[in-house]
């Protein structure tokens, strides 16, 4: 199975900061990497698909980059509504594994 | 609007069985593969199972293979997860999600405990 390692586990930031979240795959997955946001007591929400493709309705401050084994989710000027968990997931091969997540919290 | 509504969760004893349902609306259900994903309390997401639009292709996570069965009823726009030989480690919120994970339900909670 492909293992996705997310870092850092926790990111403490102030609104207005710009941040980068990392997701590293145990083997090449091309661009088959997707990012989700999950707020407390809510379902996950797709933010970015196929490493860098934007999703309708998602604010433009969210962007993704990377290919192969190294991927990054960037948030340009964090807003208070952005605090929560962020997960990456690969769809290159079965099982479609998720990373353990990065918690974005208020400093 | 797309809606996915899970049901069927609850308290089950270890070794027991349960069948979850996911009612879909707002899109052409029969044209899309579907997934089940679960999340244990205070844990991350775990992909559980996938079924293609016509049920010809099915995949399971190793942790549930041989115990869980995914199925669908396209005329009734409903996805199912039949779970048997349940264990405490199956305790989780169970979500159904569309094939590209664009849409998720609100989840249904399964607790396996005596």
mmCIF file with all atom_site columns, C-alpha atoms in Angstrom:
data_model
loop_
_atom_site.group_PDB
_atom_site.id
_atom_site.type_symbol
_atom_site.label_atom_id
_atom_site.label_alt_id
_atom_site.label_comp_id
_atom_site.label_asym_id
_atom_site.label_entity_id
_atom_site.label_seq_id
_atom_site.pdbx_PDB_ins_code
_atom_site.Cartn_x
_atom_site.Cartn_y
_atom_site.Cartn_z
_atom_site.occupancy
_atom_site.B_iso_or_equiv
_atom_site.pdbx_formal_charge
_atom_site.auth_seq_id
_atom_site.auth_comp_id
_atom_site.auth_asym_id
_atom_site.auth_atom_id
_atom_site.pdbx_PDB_model_num
ATOM 1   C CA . UNK A 1 1   ? 0.000   0.000   0.000   1.00 0.00 ? 1   UNK A CA 1
ATOM 2   C CA . UNK A 1 2   ? 1.104   3.574   -0.630  1.00 0.00 ? 2   UNK A CA 1
ATOM 3   C CA . UNK A 1 3   ? 1.828   5.461   2.573   1.00 0.00 ? 3   UNK A CA 1
ATOM 4   C CA . UNK A 1 4   ? 1.216   9.208   2.668   1.00 0.00 ? 4   UNK A CA 1
ATOM 5   C CA . UNK A 1 5   ? 3.163   11.159  5.276   1.00 0.00 ? 5   UNK A CA 1
ATOM 6   C CA . UNK A 1 6   ? 1.821   14.577  6.156   1.00 0.00 ? 6   UNK A CA 1
ATOM 7   C CA . UNK A 1 7   ? 3.818   17.270  7.911   1.00 0.00 ? 7   UNK A CA 1
ATOM 8   C CA . UNK A 1 8   ? 3.713   19.007  10.180  1.00 0.00 ? 8   UNK A CA 1
ATOM 9   C CA . UNK A 1 9   ? 1.211   17.220  12.379  1.00 0.00 ? 9   UNK A CA 1
ATOM 10  C CA . UNK A 1 10  ? 0.129   20.551  13.831  1.00 0.00 ? 10  UNK A CA 1
ATOM 11  C CA . UNK A 1 11  ? 0.557   24.046  12.463  1.00 0.00 ? 11  UNK A CA 1
ATOM 12  C CA . UNK A 1 12  ? -0.171  26.991  14.744  1.00 0.00 ? 12  UNK A CA 1
ATOM 13  C CA . UNK A 1 13  ? -0.807  30.175  12.826  1.00 0.00 ? 13  UNK A CA 1
ATOM 14  C CA . UNK A 1 14  ? -2.264  33.658  13.059  1.00 0.00 ? 14  UNK A CA 1
ATOM 15  C CA . UNK A 1 15  ? -4.982  34.824  10.640  1.00 0.00 ? 15  UNK A CA 1
ATOM 16  C CA . UNK A 1 16  ? -3.281  36.502  7.702   1.00 0.00 ? 16  UNK A CA 1
ATOM 17  C CA . UNK A 1 17  ? -0.322  34.124  7.700   1.00 0.00 ? 17  UNK A CA 1
ATOM 18  C CA . UNK A 1 18  ? 0.438   32.151  4.561   1.00 0.00 ? 18  UNK A CA 1
ATOM 19  C CA . UNK A 1 19  ? 1.176   28.477  5.126   1.00 0.00 ? 19  UNK A CA 1
ATOM 20  C CA . UNK A 1 20  ? 2.307   25.330  3.337   1.00 0.00 ? 20  UNK A CA 1
ATOM 21  C CA . UNK A 1 21  ? 1.275   21.800  4.249   1.00 0.00 ? 21  UNK A CA 1
ATOM 22  C CA . UNK A 1 22  ? 3.296   18.864  2.995   1.00 0.00 ? 22  UNK A CA 1
ATOM 23  C CA . UNK A 1 23  ? 2.271   15.400  1.843   1.00 0.00 ? 23  UNK A CA 1
ATOM 24  C CA . UNK A 1 24  ? 4.898   12.865  0.822   1.00 0.00 ? 24  UNK A CA 1
ATOM 25  C CA . UNK A 1 25  ? 4.102   9.545   -0.856  1.00 0.00 ? 25  UNK A CA 1
ATOM 26  C CA . UNK A 1 26  ? 6.066   6.341   -0.289  1.00 0.00 ? 26  UNK A CA 1
ATOM 27  C CA . UNK A 1 27  ? 6.277   5.851   -4.065  1.00 0.00 ? 27  UNK A CA 1
ATOM 28  C CA . UNK A 1 28  ? 5.496   7.890   -7.143  1.00 0.00 ? 28  UNK A CA 1
ATOM 29  C CA . UNK A 1 29  ? 1.817   8.613   -7.608  1.00 0.00 ? 29  UNK A CA 1
ATOM 30  C CA . UNK A 1 30  ? 2.102   11.010  -10.556 1.00 0.00 ? 30  UNK A CA 1
ATOM 31  C CA . UNK A 1 31  ? -0.440  13.764  -9.864  1.00 0.00 ? 31  UNK A CA 1
ATOM 32  C CA . UNK A 1 32  ? -3.076  11.477  -8.334  1.00 0.00 ? 32  UNK A CA 1
ATOM 33  C CA . UNK A 1 33  ? -3.154  13.361  -5.057  1.00 0.00 ? 33  UNK A CA 1
ATOM 34  C CA . UNK A 1 34  ? -6.129  15.173  -3.548  1.00 0.00 ? 34  UNK A CA 1
ATOM 35  C CA . UNK A 1 35  ? -6.558  17.490  -0.567  1.00 0.00 ? 35  UNK A CA 1
ATOM 36  C CA . UNK A 1 36  ? -9.481  17.679  1.867   1.00 0.00 ? 36  UNK A CA 1
ATOM 37  C CA . UNK A 1 37  ? -10.456 20.002  4.662   1.00 0.00 ? 37  UNK A CA 1
ATOM 38  C CA . UNK A 1 38  ? -12.412 18.714  7.648   1.00 0.00 ? 38  UNK A CA 1
ATOM 39  C CA . UNK A 1 39  ? -13.777 20.946  10.338  1.00 0.00 ? 39  UNK A CA 1
ATOM 40  C CA . UNK A 1 40  ? -14.880 19.631  13.704  1.00 0.00 ? 40  UNK A CA 1
ATOM 41  C CA . UNK A 1 41  ? -18.059 17.525  13.490  1.00 0.00 ? 41  UNK A CA 1
ATOM 42  C CA . UNK A 1 42  ? -18.298 17.995  9.719   1.00 0.00 ? 42  UNK A CA 1
ATOM 43  C CA . UNK A 1 43  ? -17.726 15.793  6.699   1.00 0.00 ? 43  UNK A CA 1
ATOM 44  C CA . UNK A 1 44  ? -14.534 16.189  4.675   1.00 0.00 ? 44  UNK A CA 1
ATOM 45  C CA . UNK A 1 45  ? -14.622 18.680  1.826   1.00 0.00 ? 45  UNK A CA 1
ATOM 46  C CA . UNK A 1 46  ? -12.583 18.333  -1.372  1.00 0.00 ? 46  UNK A CA 1
ATOM 47  C CA . UNK A 1 47  ? -10.274 21.333  -1.780  1.00 0.00 ? 47  UNK A CA 1
ATOM 48  C CA . UNK A 1 48  ? -7.863  20.414  -4.567  1.00 0.00 ? 48  UNK A CA 1
ATOM 49  C CA . UNK A 1 49  ? -7.896  17.452  -6.952  1.00 0.00 ? 49  UNK A CA 1
ATOM 50  C CA . UNK A 1 50  ? -5.077  15.922  -8.984  1.00 0.00 ? 50  UNK A CA 1
ATOM 51  C CA . UNK A 1 51  ? -2.432  17.856  -7.082  1.00 0.00 ? 51  UNK A CA 1
ATOM 52  C CA . UNK A 1 52  ? -3.221  21.301  -8.439  1.00 0.00 ? 52  UNK A CA 1
ATOM 53  C CA . UNK A 1 53  ? -6.704  21.429  -9.957  1.00 0.00 ? 53  UNK A CA 1
ATOM 54  C CA . UNK A 1 54  ? -9.048  23.866  -8.301  1.00 0.00 ? 54  UNK A CA 1
ATOM 55  C CA . UNK A 1 55  ? -12.566 22.952  -7.196  1.00 0.00 ? 55  UNK A CA 1
ATOM 56  C CA . UNK A 1 56  ? -15.618 25.087  -7.856  1.00 0.00 ? 56  UNK A CA 1
ATOM 57  C CA . UNK A 1 57  ? -16.674 26.992  -4.764  1.00 0.00 ? 57  UNK A CA 1
ATOM 58  C CA . UNK A 1 58  ? -13.328 26.676  -2.984  1.00 0.00 ? 58  UNK A CA 1
ATOM 59  C CA . UNK A 1 59  ? -11.662 30.033  -2.215  1.00 0.00 ? 59  UNK A CA 1
ATOM 60  C CA . UNK A 1 60  ? -8.755  30.943  -4.452  1.00 0.00 ? 60  UNK A CA 1
ATOM 61  C CA . UNK A 1 61  ? -6.408  31.263  -1.462  1.00 0.00 ? 61  UNK A CA 1
ATOM 62  C CA . UNK A 1 62  ? -6.123  27.456  -1.549  1.00 0.00 ? 62  UNK A CA 1
ATOM 63  C CA . UNK A 1 63  ? -3.692  26.054  -4.088  1.00 0.00 ? 63  UNK A CA 1
ATOM 64  C CA . UNK A 1 64  ? -1.847  22.810  -4.633  1.00 0.00 ? 64  UNK A CA 1
ATOM 65  C CA . UNK A 1 65  ? 1.403   21.806  -6.263  1.00 0.00 ? 65  UNK A CA 1
ATOM 66  C CA . UNK A 1 66  ? 3.679   18.833  -6.729  1.00 0.00 ? 66  UNK A CA 1
ATOM 67  C CA . UNK A 1 67  ? 3.952   15.566  -8.559  1.00 0.00 ? 67  UNK A CA 1
ATOM 68  C CA . UNK A 1 68  ? 5.599   12.212  -8.083  1.00 0.00 ? 68  UNK A CA 1
ATOM 69  C CA . UNK A 1 69  ? 6.159   11.884  -4.345  1.00 0.00 ? 69  UNK A CA 1
ATOM 70  C CA . UNK A 1 70  ? 6.137   15.429  -2.953  1.00 0.00 ? 70  UNK A CA 1
ATOM 71  C CA . UNK A 1 71  ? 3.045   17.593  -2.731  1.00 0.00 ? 71  UNK A CA 1
ATOM 72  C CA . UNK A 1 72  ? 2.121   20.880  -1.100  1.00 0.00 ? 72  UNK A CA 1
ATOM 73  C CA . UNK A 1 73  ? -1.129  22.548  -0.147  1.00 0.00 ? 73  UNK A CA 1
ATOM 74  C CA . UNK A 1 74  ? -0.711  26.298  0.211   1.00 0.00 ? 74  UNK A CA 1
ATOM 75  C CA . UNK A 1 75  ? -3.084  28.679  1.912   1.00 0.00 ? 75  UNK A CA 1
ATOM 76  C CA . UNK A 1 76  ? -2.476  32.301  1.077   1.00 0.00 ? 76  UNK A CA 1
ATOM 77  C CA . UNK A 1 77  ? -3.508  34.489  4.004   1.00 0.00 ? 77  UNK A CA 1
ATOM 78  C CA . UNK A 1 78  ? -5.267  32.119  6.380   1.00 0.00 ? 78  UNK A CA 1
ATOM 79  C CA . UNK A 1 79  ? -8.734  33.102  7.527   1.00 0.00 ? 79  UNK A CA 1
ATOM 80  C CA . UNK A 1 80  ? -10.403 32.050  10.775  1.00 0.00 ? 80  UNK A CA 1
ATOM 81  C CA . UNK A 1 81  ? -12.747 29.700  8.864   1.00 0.00 ? 81  UNK A CA 1
ATOM 82  C CA . UNK A 1 82  ? -9.717  27.733  7.634   1.00 0.00 ? 82  UNK A CA 1
ATOM 83  C CA . UNK A 1 83  ? -8.824  26.225  11.004  1.00 0.00 ? 83  UNK A CA 1
ATOM 84  C CA . UNK A 1 84  ? -9.328  22.478  11.143  1.00 0.00 ? 84  UNK A CA 1
ATOM 85  C CA . UNK A 1 85  ? -7.821  19.270  9.773   1.00 0.00 ? 85  UNK A CA 1
ATOM 86  C CA . UNK A 1 86  ? -6.334  18.797  6.332   1.00 0.00 ? 86  UNK A CA 1
ATOM 87  C CA . UNK A 1 87  ? -5.893  15.384  4.738   1.00 0.00 ? 87  UNK A CA 1
ATOM 88  C CA . UNK A 1 88  ? -4.226  14.277  1.542   1.00 0.00 ? 88  UNK A CA 1
ATOM 89  C CA . UNK A 1 89  ? -5.310  11.148  -0.359  1.00 0.00 ? 89  UNK A CA 1
ATOM 90  C CA . UNK A 1 90  ? -3.900  9.233   -3.285  1.00 0.00 ? 90  UNK A CA 1
ATOM 91  C CA . UNK A 1 91  ? -5.946  7.645   -6.050  1.00 0.00 ? 91  UNK A CA 1
ATOM 92  C CA . UNK A 1 92  ? -3.016  6.218   -8.013  1.00 0.00 ? 92  UNK A CA 1
ATOM 93  C CA . UNK A 1 93  ? -3.577  2.687   -6.788  1.00 0.00 ? 93  UNK A CA 1
ATOM 94  C CA . UNK A 1 94  ? -5.863  0.678   -4.547  1.00 0.00 ? 94  UNK A CA 1
ATOM 95  C CA . UNK A 1 95  ? -6.368  1.089   -1.659  1.00 0.00 ? 95  UNK A CA 1
ATOM 96  C CA . UNK A 1 96  ? -6.880  4.816   -1.962  1.00 0.00 ? 96  UNK A CA 1
ATOM 97  C CA . UNK A 1 97  ? -4.972  5.721   1.182   1.00 0.00 ? 97  UNK A CA 1
ATOM 98  C CA . UNK A 1 98  ? -5.186  8.912   3.214   1.00 0.00 ? 98  UNK A CA 1
ATOM 99  C CA . UNK A 1 99  ? -2.488  10.715  5.120   1.00 0.00 ? 99  UNK A CA 1
ATOM 100 C CA . UNK A 1 100 ? -2.799  11.097  8.894   1.00 0.00 ? 100 UNK A CA 1
ATOM 101 C CA . UNK A 1 101 ? -3.608  14.765  8.560   1.00 0.00 ? 101 UNK A CA 1
ATOM 102 C CA . UNK A 1 102 ? -2.309  18.191  9.551   1.00 0.00 ? 102 UNK A CA 1
ATOM 103 C CA . UNK A 1 103 ? -4.159  20.191  12.160  1.00 0.00 ? 103 UNK A CA 1
ATOM 104 C CA . UNK A 1 104 ? -4.250  23.900  11.409  1.00 0.00 ? 104 UNK A CA 1
ATOM 105 C CA . UNK A 1 105 ? -4.853  25.713  14.675  1.00 0.00 ? 105 UNK A CA 1
ATOM 106 C CA . UNK A 1 106 ? -4.978  29.239  15.989  1.00 0.00 ? 106 UNK A CA 1
ATOM 107 C CA . UNK A 1 107 ? -1.745  30.386  17.570  1.00 0.00 ? 107 UNK A CA 1
ATOM 108 C CA . UNK B 2 1   ? -28.336 19.885  -5.091  1.00 0.00 ? 1   UNK B CA 1
ATOM 109 C CA . UNK B 2 2   ? -26.374 16.701  -4.572  1.00 0.00 ? 2   UNK B CA 1
ATOM 110 C CA . UNK B 2 3   ? -27.291 14.886  -1.379  1.00 0.00 ? 3   UNK B CA 1
ATOM 111 C CA . UNK B 2 4   ? -25.881 11.731  0.157   1.00 0.00 ? 4   UNK B CA 1
ATOM 112 C CA . UNK B 2 5   ? -27.664 10.582  3.303   1.00 0.00 ? 5   UNK B CA 1
ATOM 113 C CA . UNK B 2 6   ? -26.295 7.667   5.290   1.00 0.00 ? 6   UNK B CA 1
ATOM 114 C CA . UNK B 2 7   ? -28.328 5.590   7.713   1.00 0.00 ? 7   UNK B CA 1
ATOM 115 C CA . UNK B 2 8   ? -28.179 2.318   9.586   1.00 0.00 ? 8   UNK B CA 1
ATOM 116 C CA . UNK B 2 9   ? -25.559 3.023   12.204  1.00 0.00 ? 9   UNK B CA 1
ATOM 117 C CA . UNK B 2 10  ? -25.996 2.232   15.859  1.00 0.00 ? 10  UNK B CA 1
ATOM 118 C CA . UNK B 2 11  ? -24.741 0.008   18.654  1.00 0.00 ? 11  UNK B CA 1
ATOM 119 C CA . UNK B 2 12  ? -23.785 -3.545  17.704  1.00 0.00 ? 12  UNK B CA 1
ATOM 120 C CA . UNK B 2 13  ? -22.203 -6.302  19.777  1.00 0.00 ? 13  UNK B CA 1
ATOM 121 C CA . UNK B 2 14  ? -18.830 -7.726  18.759  1.00 0.00 ? 14  UNK B CA 1
ATOM 122 C CA . UNK B 2 15  ? -19.328 -10.472 16.213  1.00 0.00 ? 15  UNK B CA 1
ATOM 123 C CA . UNK B 2 16  ? -22.597 -8.946  15.075  1.00 0.00 ? 16  UNK B CA 1
ATOM 124 C CA . UNK B 2 17  ? -23.738 -7.617  11.715  1.00 0.00 ? 17  UNK B CA 1
ATOM 125 C CA . UNK B 2 18  ? -25.111 -4.359  10.408  1.00 0.00 ? 18  UNK B CA 1
ATOM 126 C CA . UNK B 2 19  ? -26.123 -2.937  7.047   1.00 0.00 ? 19  UNK B CA 1
ATOM 127 C CA . UNK B 2 20  ? -25.527 0.697   6.224   1.00 0.00 ? 20  UNK B CA 1
ATOM 128 C CA . UNK B 2 21  ? -27.362 2.577   3.497   1.00 0.00 ? 21  UNK B CA 1
ATOM 129 C CA . UNK B 2 22  ? -26.589 5.741   1.574   1.00 0.00 ? 22  UNK B CA 1
ATOM 130 C CA . UNK B 2 23  ? -29.454 7.423   -0.283  1.00 0.00 ? 23  UNK B CA 1
ATOM 131 C CA . UNK B 2 24  ? -28.309 9.560   -3.190  1.00 0.00 ? 24  UNK B CA 1
ATOM 132 C CA . UNK B 2 25  ? -30.109 12.397  -4.948  1.00 0.00 ? 25  UNK B CA 1
ATOM 133 C CA . UNK B 2 26  ? -29.366 15.367  -7.178  1.00 0.00 ? 26  UNK B CA 1
ATOM 134 C CA . UNK B 2 27  ? -27.152 13.519  -9.635  1.00 0.00 ? 27  UNK B CA 1
ATOM 135 C CA . UNK B 2 28  ? -27.248 10.504  -11.946 1.00 0.00 ? 28  UNK B CA 1
ATOM 136 C CA . UNK B 2 29  ? -26.314 7.908   -9.331  1.00 0.00 ? 29  UNK B CA 1
ATOM 137 C CA . UNK B 2 30  ? -26.114 5.062   -11.839 1.00 0.00 ? 30  UNK B CA 1
ATOM 138 C CA . UNK B 2 31  ? -23.307 6.806   -13.738 1.00 0.00 ? 31  UNK B CA 1
ATOM 139 C CA . UNK B 2 32  ? -20.832 7.077   -10.874 1.00 0.00 ? 32  UNK B CA 1
ATOM 140 C CA . UNK B 2 33  ? -18.707 4.796   -8.773  1.00 0.00 ? 33  UNK B CA 1
ATOM 141 C CA . UNK B 2 34  ? -19.144 5.181   -5.028  1.00 0.00 ? 34  UNK B CA 1
ATOM 142 C CA . UNK B 2 35  ? -17.030 4.763   -1.915  1.00 0.00 ? 35  UNK B CA 1
ATOM 143 C CA . UNK B 2 36  ? -17.359 4.104   1.780   1.00 0.00 ? 36  UNK B CA 1
ATOM 144 C CA . UNK B 2 37  ? -14.843 5.877   4.021   1.00 0.00 ? 37  UNK B CA 1
ATOM 145 C CA . UNK B 2 38  ? -14.702 5.655   7.795   1.00 0.00 ? 38  UNK B CA 1
ATOM 146 C CA . UNK B 2 39  ? -13.215 7.664   10.628  1.00 0.00 ? 39  UNK B CA 1
ATOM 147 C CA . UNK B 2 40  ? -12.635 6.217   14.070  1.00 0.00 ? 40  UNK B CA 1
ATOM 148 C CA . UNK B 2 41  ? -13.143 8.619   16.990  1.00 0.00 ? 41  UNK B CA 1
ATOM 149 C CA . UNK B 2 42  ? -10.454 11.302  17.020  1.00 0.00 ? 42  UNK B CA 1
ATOM 150 C CA . UNK B 2 43  ? -8.619  9.531   14.186  1.00 0.00 ? 43  UNK B CA 1
ATOM 151 C CA . UNK B 2 44  ? -7.965  10.099  10.512  1.00 0.00 ? 44  UNK B CA 1
ATOM 152 C CA . UNK B 2 45  ? -9.837  8.949   7.441   1.00 0.00 ? 45  UNK B CA 1
ATOM 153 C CA . UNK B 2 46  ? -9.714  5.340   6.250   1.00 0.00 ? 46  UNK B CA 1
ATOM 154 C CA . UNK B 2 47  ? -10.949 4.336   2.816   1.00 0.00 ? 47  UNK B CA 1
ATOM 155 C CA . UNK B 2 48  ? -13.095 1.192   3.163   1.00 0.00 ? 48  UNK B CA 1
ATOM 156 C CA . UNK B 2 49  ? -14.592 0.098   -0.142  1.00 0.00 ? 49  UNK B CA 1
ATOM 157 C CA . UNK B 2 50  ? -15.403 1.107   -3.722  1.00 0.00 ? 50  UNK B CA 1
ATOM 158 C CA . UNK B 2 51  ? -17.995 -0.056  -6.221  1.00 0.00 ? 51  UNK B CA 1
ATOM 159 C CA . UNK B 2 52  ? -18.155 0.970   -9.865  1.00 0.00 ? 52  UNK B CA 1
ATOM 160 C CA . UNK B 2 53  ? -21.286 2.384   -11.466 1.00 0.00 ? 53  UNK B CA 1
ATOM 161 C CA . UNK B 2 54  ? -22.465 -0.977  -12.763 1.00 0.00 ? 54  UNK B CA 1
ATOM 162 C CA . UNK B 2 55  ? -21.136 -3.017  -9.825  1.00 0.00 ? 55  UNK B CA 1
ATOM 163 C CA . UNK B 2 56  ? -18.636 -4.834  -12.030 1.00 0.00 ? 56  UNK B CA 1
ATOM 164 C CA . UNK B 2 57  ? -15.581 -3.554  -10.153 1.00 0.00 ? 57  UNK B CA 1
ATOM 165 C CA . UNK B 2 58  ? -15.276 -3.713  -6.371  1.00 0.00 ? 58  UNK B CA 1
ATOM 166 C CA . UNK B 2 59  ? -12.325 -3.077  -4.063  1.00 0.00 ? 59  UNK B CA 1
ATOM 167 C CA . UNK B 2 60  ? -11.935 -3.385  -0.297  1.00 0.00 ? 60  UNK B CA 1
ATOM 168 C CA . UNK B 2 61  ? -9.424  -2.299  2.286   1.00 0.00 ? 61  UNK B CA 1
ATOM 169 C CA . UNK B 2 62  ? -7.543  -5.271  3.728   1.00 0.00 ? 62  UNK B CA 1
ATOM 170 C CA . UNK B 2 63  ? -8.950  -4.453  7.166   1.00 0.00 ? 63  UNK B CA 1
ATOM 171 C CA . UNK B 2 64  ? -12.502 -5.276  6.026   1.00 0.00 ? 64  UNK B CA 1
ATOM 172 C CA . UNK B 2 65  ? -11.978 -7.754  3.198   1.00 0.00 ? 65  UNK B CA 1
ATOM 173 C CA . UNK B 2 66  ? -14.012 -10.903 3.734   1.00 0.00 ? 66  UNK B CA 1
ATOM 174 C CA . UNK B 2 67  ? -16.221 -9.240  6.356   1.00 0.00 ? 67  UNK B CA 1
ATOM 175 C CA . UNK B 2 68  ? -17.785 -6.274  4.541   1.00 0.00 ? 68  UNK B CA 1
ATOM 176 C CA . UNK B 2 69  ? -19.727 -6.294  1.267   1.00 0.00 ? 69  UNK B CA 1
ATOM 177 C CA . UNK B 2 70  ? -20.421 -3.174  -0.775  1.00 0.00 ? 70  UNK B CA 1
ATOM 178 C CA . UNK B 2 71  ? -23.395 -3.164  -3.137  1.00 0.00 ? 71  UNK B CA 1
ATOM 179 C CA . UNK B 2 72  ? -25.770 -0.770  -4.822  1.00 0.00 ? 72  UNK B CA 1
ATOM 180 C CA . UNK B 2 73  ? -29.304 -0.538  -6.155  1.00 0.00 ? 73  UNK B CA 1
ATOM 181 C CA . UNK B 2 74  ? -29.199 1.885   -9.057  1.00 0.00 ? 74  UNK B CA 1
ATOM 182 C CA . UNK B 2 75  ? -32.972 2.104   -9.654  1.00 0.00 ? 75  UNK B CA 1
ATOM 183 C CA . UNK B 2 76  ? -33.348 3.071   -5.993  1.00 0.00 ? 76  UNK B CA 1
ATOM 184 C CA . UNK B 2 77  ? -30.293 5.378   -5.981  1.00 0.00 ? 77  UNK B CA 1
ATOM 185 C CA . UNK B 2 78  ? -28.932 3.641   -2.912  1.00 0.00 ? 78  UNK B CA 1
ATOM 186 C CA . UNK B 2 79  ? -25.513 2.392   -1.850  1.00 0.00 ? 79  UNK B CA 1
ATOM 187 C CA . UNK B 2 80  ? -25.067 -0.279  0.816   1.00 0.00 ? 80  UNK B CA 1
ATOM 188 C CA . UNK B 2 81  ? -22.389 -1.652  3.112   1.00 0.00 ? 81  UNK B CA 1
ATOM 189 C CA . UNK B 2 82  ? -23.144 -5.013  4.690   1.00 0.00 ? 82  UNK B CA 1
ATOM 190 C CA . UNK B 2 83  ? -20.856 -5.546  7.663   1.00 0.00 ? 83  UNK B CA 1
ATOM 191 C CA . UNK B 2 84  ? -20.395 -8.879  9.452   1.00 0.00 ? 84  UNK B CA 1
ATOM 192 C CA . UNK B 2 85  ? -18.080 -10.242 12.155  1.00 0.00 ? 85  UNK B CA 1
ATOM 193 C CA . UNK B 2 86  ? -17.861 -6.745  13.572  1.00 0.00 ? 86  UNK B CA 1
ATOM 194 C CA . UNK B 2 87  ? -14.988 -5.838  15.882  1.00 0.00 ? 87  UNK B CA 1
ATOM 195 C CA . UNK B 2 88  ? -14.419 -2.993  18.307  1.00 0.00 ? 88  UNK B CA 1
ATOM 196 C CA . UNK B 2 89  ? -11.944 -1.498  15.848  1.00 0.00 ? 89  UNK B CA 1
ATOM 197 C CA . UNK B 2 90  ? -14.788 -1.073  13.338  1.00 0.00 ? 90  UNK B CA 1
ATOM 198 C CA . UNK B 2 91  ? -16.258 1.607   15.596  1.00 0.00 ? 91  UNK B CA 1
ATOM 199 C CA . UNK B 2 92  ? -16.309 4.750   13.472  1.00 0.00 ? 92  UNK B CA 1
ATOM 200 C CA . UNK B 2 93  ? -18.270 7.328   11.579  1.00 0.00 ? 93  UNK B CA 1
ATOM 201 C CA . UNK B 2 94  ? -19.034 5.849   8.168   1.00 0.00 ? 94  UNK B CA 1
ATOM 202 C CA . UNK B 2 95  ? -19.283 8.187   5.192   1.00 0.00 ? 95  UNK B CA 1
ATOM 203 C CA . UNK B 2 96  ? -20.391 7.461   1.653   1.00 0.00 ? 96  UNK B CA 1
ATOM 204 C CA . UNK B 2 97  ? -18.710 9.529   -1.033  1.00 0.00 ? 97  UNK B CA 1
ATOM 205 C CA . UNK B 2 98  ? -19.099 9.959   -4.770  1.00 0.00 ? 98  UNK B CA 1
ATOM 206 C CA . UNK B 2 99  ? -16.573 8.415   -7.127  1.00 0.00 ? 99  UNK B CA 1
ATOM 207 C CA . UNK B 2 100 ? -14.246 11.415  -7.295  1.00 0.00 ? 100 UNK B CA 1
ATOM 208 C CA . UNK B 2 101 ? -14.889 12.273  -3.646  1.00 0.00 ? 101 UNK B CA 1
ATOM 209 C CA . UNK B 2 102 ? -16.556 15.503  -4.758  1.00 0.00 ? 102 UNK B CA 1
ATOM 210 C CA . UNK B 2 103 ? -19.513 14.832  -2.512  1.00 0.00 ? 103 UNK B CA 1
ATOM 211 C CA . UNK B 2 104 ? -19.743 13.272  0.950   1.00 0.00 ? 104 UNK B CA 1
ATOM 212 C CA . UNK B 2 105 ? -22.635 12.405  3.171   1.00 0.00 ? 105 UNK B CA 1
ATOM 213 C CA . UNK B 2 106 ? -22.940 13.570  6.767   1.00 0.00 ? 106 UNK B CA 1
ATOM 214 C CA . UNK B 2 107 ? -22.017 10.120  8.050   1.00 0.00 ? 107 UNK B CA 1
ATOM 215 C CA . UNK B 2 108 ? -23.606 7.501   10.264  1.00 0.00 ? 108 UNK B CA 1
ATOM 216 C CA . UNK B 2 109 ? -22.018 6.325   13.501  1.00 0.00 ? 109 UNK B CA 1
ATOM 217 C CA . UNK B 2 110 ? -21.369 2.651   14.188  1.00 0.00 ? 110 UNK B CA 1
ATOM 218 C CA . UNK B 2 111 ? -20.346 1.559   17.670  1.00 0.00 ? 111 UNK B CA 1
ATOM 219 C CA . UNK B 2 112 ? -19.229 -2.011  18.241  1.00 0.00 ? 112 UNK B CA 1
ATOM 220 C CA . UNK B 2 113 ? -19.317 -2.774  21.941  1.00 0.00 ? 113 UNK B CA 1
ATOM 221 C CA . UNK B 2 114 ? -20.733 -5.243  24.421  1.00 0.00 ? 114 UNK B CA 1
#
